[in-house]
Amino acid sequence: VYQAKGQAFSTTALVGGDAELAARFQNGLFANLYLSPRDYHRIHMPAAGRLVRMLHVPGALFSVNPTTARGVPGLFARNERVVCVFDDDTLGRWVLVLVGATIVGSMATVWQGRIERGGSVKAWDYAPGQVTLAQGEEIGRF
């Protein structure tokens, strides 16, 4: 169970119900970065990595501002998300989760383009070395 902005949610819920993926990160570390509407909405790699898998998890688009986040149970595991699973020789397997919000009309990655909203959970698997990104490299945008 993680807590972000006063809300608890499970790793399994955050990654779209994939219990096997979630189990790899039980008792792991995480950071939650909030982008206000006036902030830069491009996402950059926090570390180098090879993309292994991407999941699009449809969901609501609640505001993620601190006031709303405190009042919506499990908000980060209920909003639309893009789960990017990376592998790296130093860090091993790690995940970056982009969480949509009210004003976010779309999410896009540099390797897949714009992610279409709606439907059910969708997964893309990538061959080793197919998508390799350096630390600091842009990976997507809201």
CSV table of C-alpha atoms in Angstrom, one decimal:
chain,number,residue,atom,x,y,z
A,1,VAL,CA,0.0,0.0,0.0
A,2,TYR,CA,1.4,3.4,-1.0
A,3,GLN,CA,0.3,6.7,0.3
A,4,ALA,CA,0.5,9.8,-1.9
A,5,LYS,CA,-1.2,13.1,-0.9
A,6,GLY,CA,-2.9,11.3,1.9
A,7,GLN,CA,-4.5,8.6,-0.2
A,8,ALA,CA,-3.6,4.9,0.1
A,9,PHE,CA,-3.7,2.5,-2.8
A,10,SER,CA,-2.1,-0.8,-3.7
A,11,THR,CA,0.7,-1.3,-6.2
A,12,THR,CA,-1.6,-3.8,-8.0
A,13,ALA,CA,-4.3,-1.1,-8.4
A,14,LEU,CA,-1.7,1.5,-9.6
A,15,VAL,CA,-0.3,-0.8,-12.4
A,16,GLY,CA,-3.8,-1.7,-13.7
A,17,GLY,CA,-4.4,-4.9,-11.9
A,18,ASP,CA,-1.2,-6.7,-13.0
A,19,ALA,CA,-0.5,-8.6,-9.7
A,20,GLU,CA,2.7,-10.2,-11.1
A,21,LEU,CA,4.2,-6.9,-12.1
A,22,ALA,CA,3.1,-5.3,-8.8
A,23,ALA,CA,4.7,-8.1,-6.7
A,24,ARG,CA,8.1,-7.1,-8.1
A,25,PHE,CA,7.8,-3.7,-6.4
A,26,GLN,CA,6.3,-4.6,-3.0
A,27,ASN,CA,8.0,-2.7,-0.3
A,28,GLY,CA,9.8,-0.6,-3.0
A,29,LEU,CA,10.5,3.1,-3.1
A,30,PHE,CA,8.5,5.7,-5.0
A,31,ALA,CA,8.2,9.4,-5.7
A,32,ASN,CA,5.1,11.3,-6.6
A,33,LEU,CA,5.6,14.5,-8.7
A,34,TYR,CA,2.7,16.9,-9.1
A,35,LEU,CA,2.4,19.0,-12.2
A,36,SER,CA,0.1,22.0,-11.8
A,37,PRO,CA,-1.7,23.3,-14.9
A,38,ARG,CA,1.0,26.0,-15.3
A,39,ASP,CA,3.9,23.6,-15.2
A,40,TYR,CA,6.0,22.1,-18.0
A,41,HIS,CA,4.1,19.0,-19.1
A,42,ARG,CA,6.8,17.0,-20.8
A,43,ILE,CA,8.2,13.9,-19.0
A,44,HIS,CA,11.9,13.0,-19.0
A,45,MET,CA,13.7,9.8,-18.0
A,46,PRO,CA,14.8,9.9,-14.3
A,47,ALA,CA,17.4,7.2,-15.2
A,48,ALA,CA,18.6,5.4,-18.3
A,49,GLY,CA,16.5,2.4,-19.2
A,50,ARG,CA,15.2,-0.1,-21.8
A,51,LEU,CA,11.5,-0.1,-22.3
A,52,VAL,CA,10.1,-3.6,-21.6
A,53,ARG,CA,6.3,-3.0,-21.5
A,54,MET,CA,3.8,-0.3,-21.6
A,55,LEU,CA,0.2,-0.5,-20.2
A,56,HIS,CA,-2.6,2.0,-20.8
A,57,VAL,CA,-5.1,1.8,-17.9
A,58,PRO,CA,-8.3,3.7,-18.7
A,59,GLY,CA,-9.9,5.6,-15.8
A,60,ALA,CA,-11.4,8.8,-14.5
A,61,LEU,CA,-9.8,12.2,-14.9
A,62,PHE,CA,-10.1,13.6,-11.4
A,63,SER,CA,-8.1,16.7,-10.6
A,64,VAL,CA,-4.8,15.7,-8.8
A,65,ASN,CA,-4.4,19.0,-7.0
A,66,PRO,CA,-3.7,18.5,-3.2
A,67,THR,CA,-7.1,19.5,-2.1
A,68,THR,CA,-9.0,17.2,-4.5
A,69,ALA,CA,-6.5,14.4,-3.9
A,70,ARG,CA,-7.2,14.3,-0.2
A,71,GLY,CA,-11.0,13.9,-0.9
A,72,VAL,CA,-11.0,11.1,-3.6
A,73,PRO,CA,-10.1,7.7,-2.2
A,74,GLY,CA,-7.4,5.9,-4.3
A,75,LEU,CA,-7.3,8.7,-6.8
A,76,PHE,CA,-4.0,7.8,-8.3
A,77,ALA,CA,-5.1,4.2,-8.9
A,78,ARG,CA,-8.5,5.4,-10.3
A,79,ASN,CA,-7.4,8.1,-12.8
A,80,GLU,CA,-6.3,7.1,-16.4
A,81,ARG,CA,-2.6,6.1,-16.4
A,82,VAL,CA,0.2,5.0,-18.7
A,83,VAL,CA,2.5,2.5,-16.9
A,84,CYS,CA,6.0,2.2,-18.4
A,85,VAL,CA,8.1,-0.7,-17.3
A,86,PHE,CA,11.9,-0.2,-17.8
A,87,ASP,CA,14.9,-2.4,-17.2
A,88,ASP,CA,18.5,-1.2,-16.5
A,89,ASP,CA,21.7,-3.0,-15.7
A,90,THR,CA,22.2,-0.8,-12.6
A,91,LEU,CA,18.7,-0.3,-11.2
A,92,GLY,CA,17.1,-3.5,-12.5
A,93,ARG,CA,13.4,-3.4,-13.3
A,94,TRP,CA,11.6,-0.1,-12.5
A,95,VAL,CA,8.3,1.6,-13.4
A,96,LEU,CA,7.3,5.1,-14.3
A,97,VAL,CA,3.5,5.8,-14.1
A,98,LEU,CA,2.0,8.8,-15.8
A,99,VAL,CA,-1.3,9.7,-14.1
A,100,GLY,CA,-3.9,11.8,-16.1
A,101,ALA,CA,-5.9,14.6,-14.6
A,102,THR,CA,-8.9,16.8,-15.3
A,103,ILE,CA,-7.2,19.3,-17.6
A,104,VAL,CA,-5.0,16.6,-19.3
A,105,GLY,CA,-6.7,15.9,-22.6
A,106,SER,CA,-4.2,13.3,-23.7
A,107,MET,CA,-1.0,11.5,-23.0
A,108,ALA,CA,1.7,10.6,-25.5
A,109,THR,CA,5.0,8.8,-25.5
A,110,VAL,CA,7.9,9.3,-27.9
A,111,TRP,CA,7.8,5.7,-29.0
A,112,GLN,CA,4.0,5.1,-29.3
A,113,GLY,CA,2.6,8.6,-30.0
A,114,ARG,CA,-0.7,9.7,-28.6
A,115,ILE,CA,-2.5,7.1,-26.4
A,116,GLU,CA,-6.2,6.8,-27.2
A,117,ARG,CA,-8.5,7.1,-24.2
A,118,GLY,CA,-11.1,4.6,-23.2
A,119,GLY,CA,-11.6,0.9,-23.7
A,120,SER,CA,-10.0,-1.7,-21.5
A,121,VAL,CA,-6.4,-2.1,-20.2
A,122,LYS,CA,-4.1,-2.4,-23.3
A,123,ALA,CA,-0.5,-3.7,-23.2
A,124,TRP,CA,2.4,-3.3,-25.6
A,125,ASP,CA,5.5,-5.5,-25.2
A,126,TYR,CA,8.9,-4.4,-26.6
A,127,ALA,CA,11.8,-6.5,-27.8
A,128,PRO,CA,15.1,-6.0,-25.9
A,129,GLY,CA,16.8,-2.8,-27.1
A,130,GLN,CA,13.8,-1.8,-29.3
A,131,VAL,CA,13.3,1.4,-27.1
A,132,THR,CA,16.4,2.5,-25.2
A,133,LEU,CA,16.4,5.9,-23.5
A,134,ALA,CA,19.1,7.9,-21.8
A,135,GLN,CA,18.7,9.7,-18.5
A,136,GLY,CA,17.1,13.1,-19.1
A,137,GLU,CA,15.7,12.1,-22.5
A,138,GLU,CA,12.1,13.2,-23.2
A,139,ILE,CA,9.8,10.2,-23.1
A,140,GLY,CA,6.3,11.8,-23.2
A,141,ARG,CA,4.0,14.6,-22.6
A,142,PHE,CA,0.6,15.5,-21.2
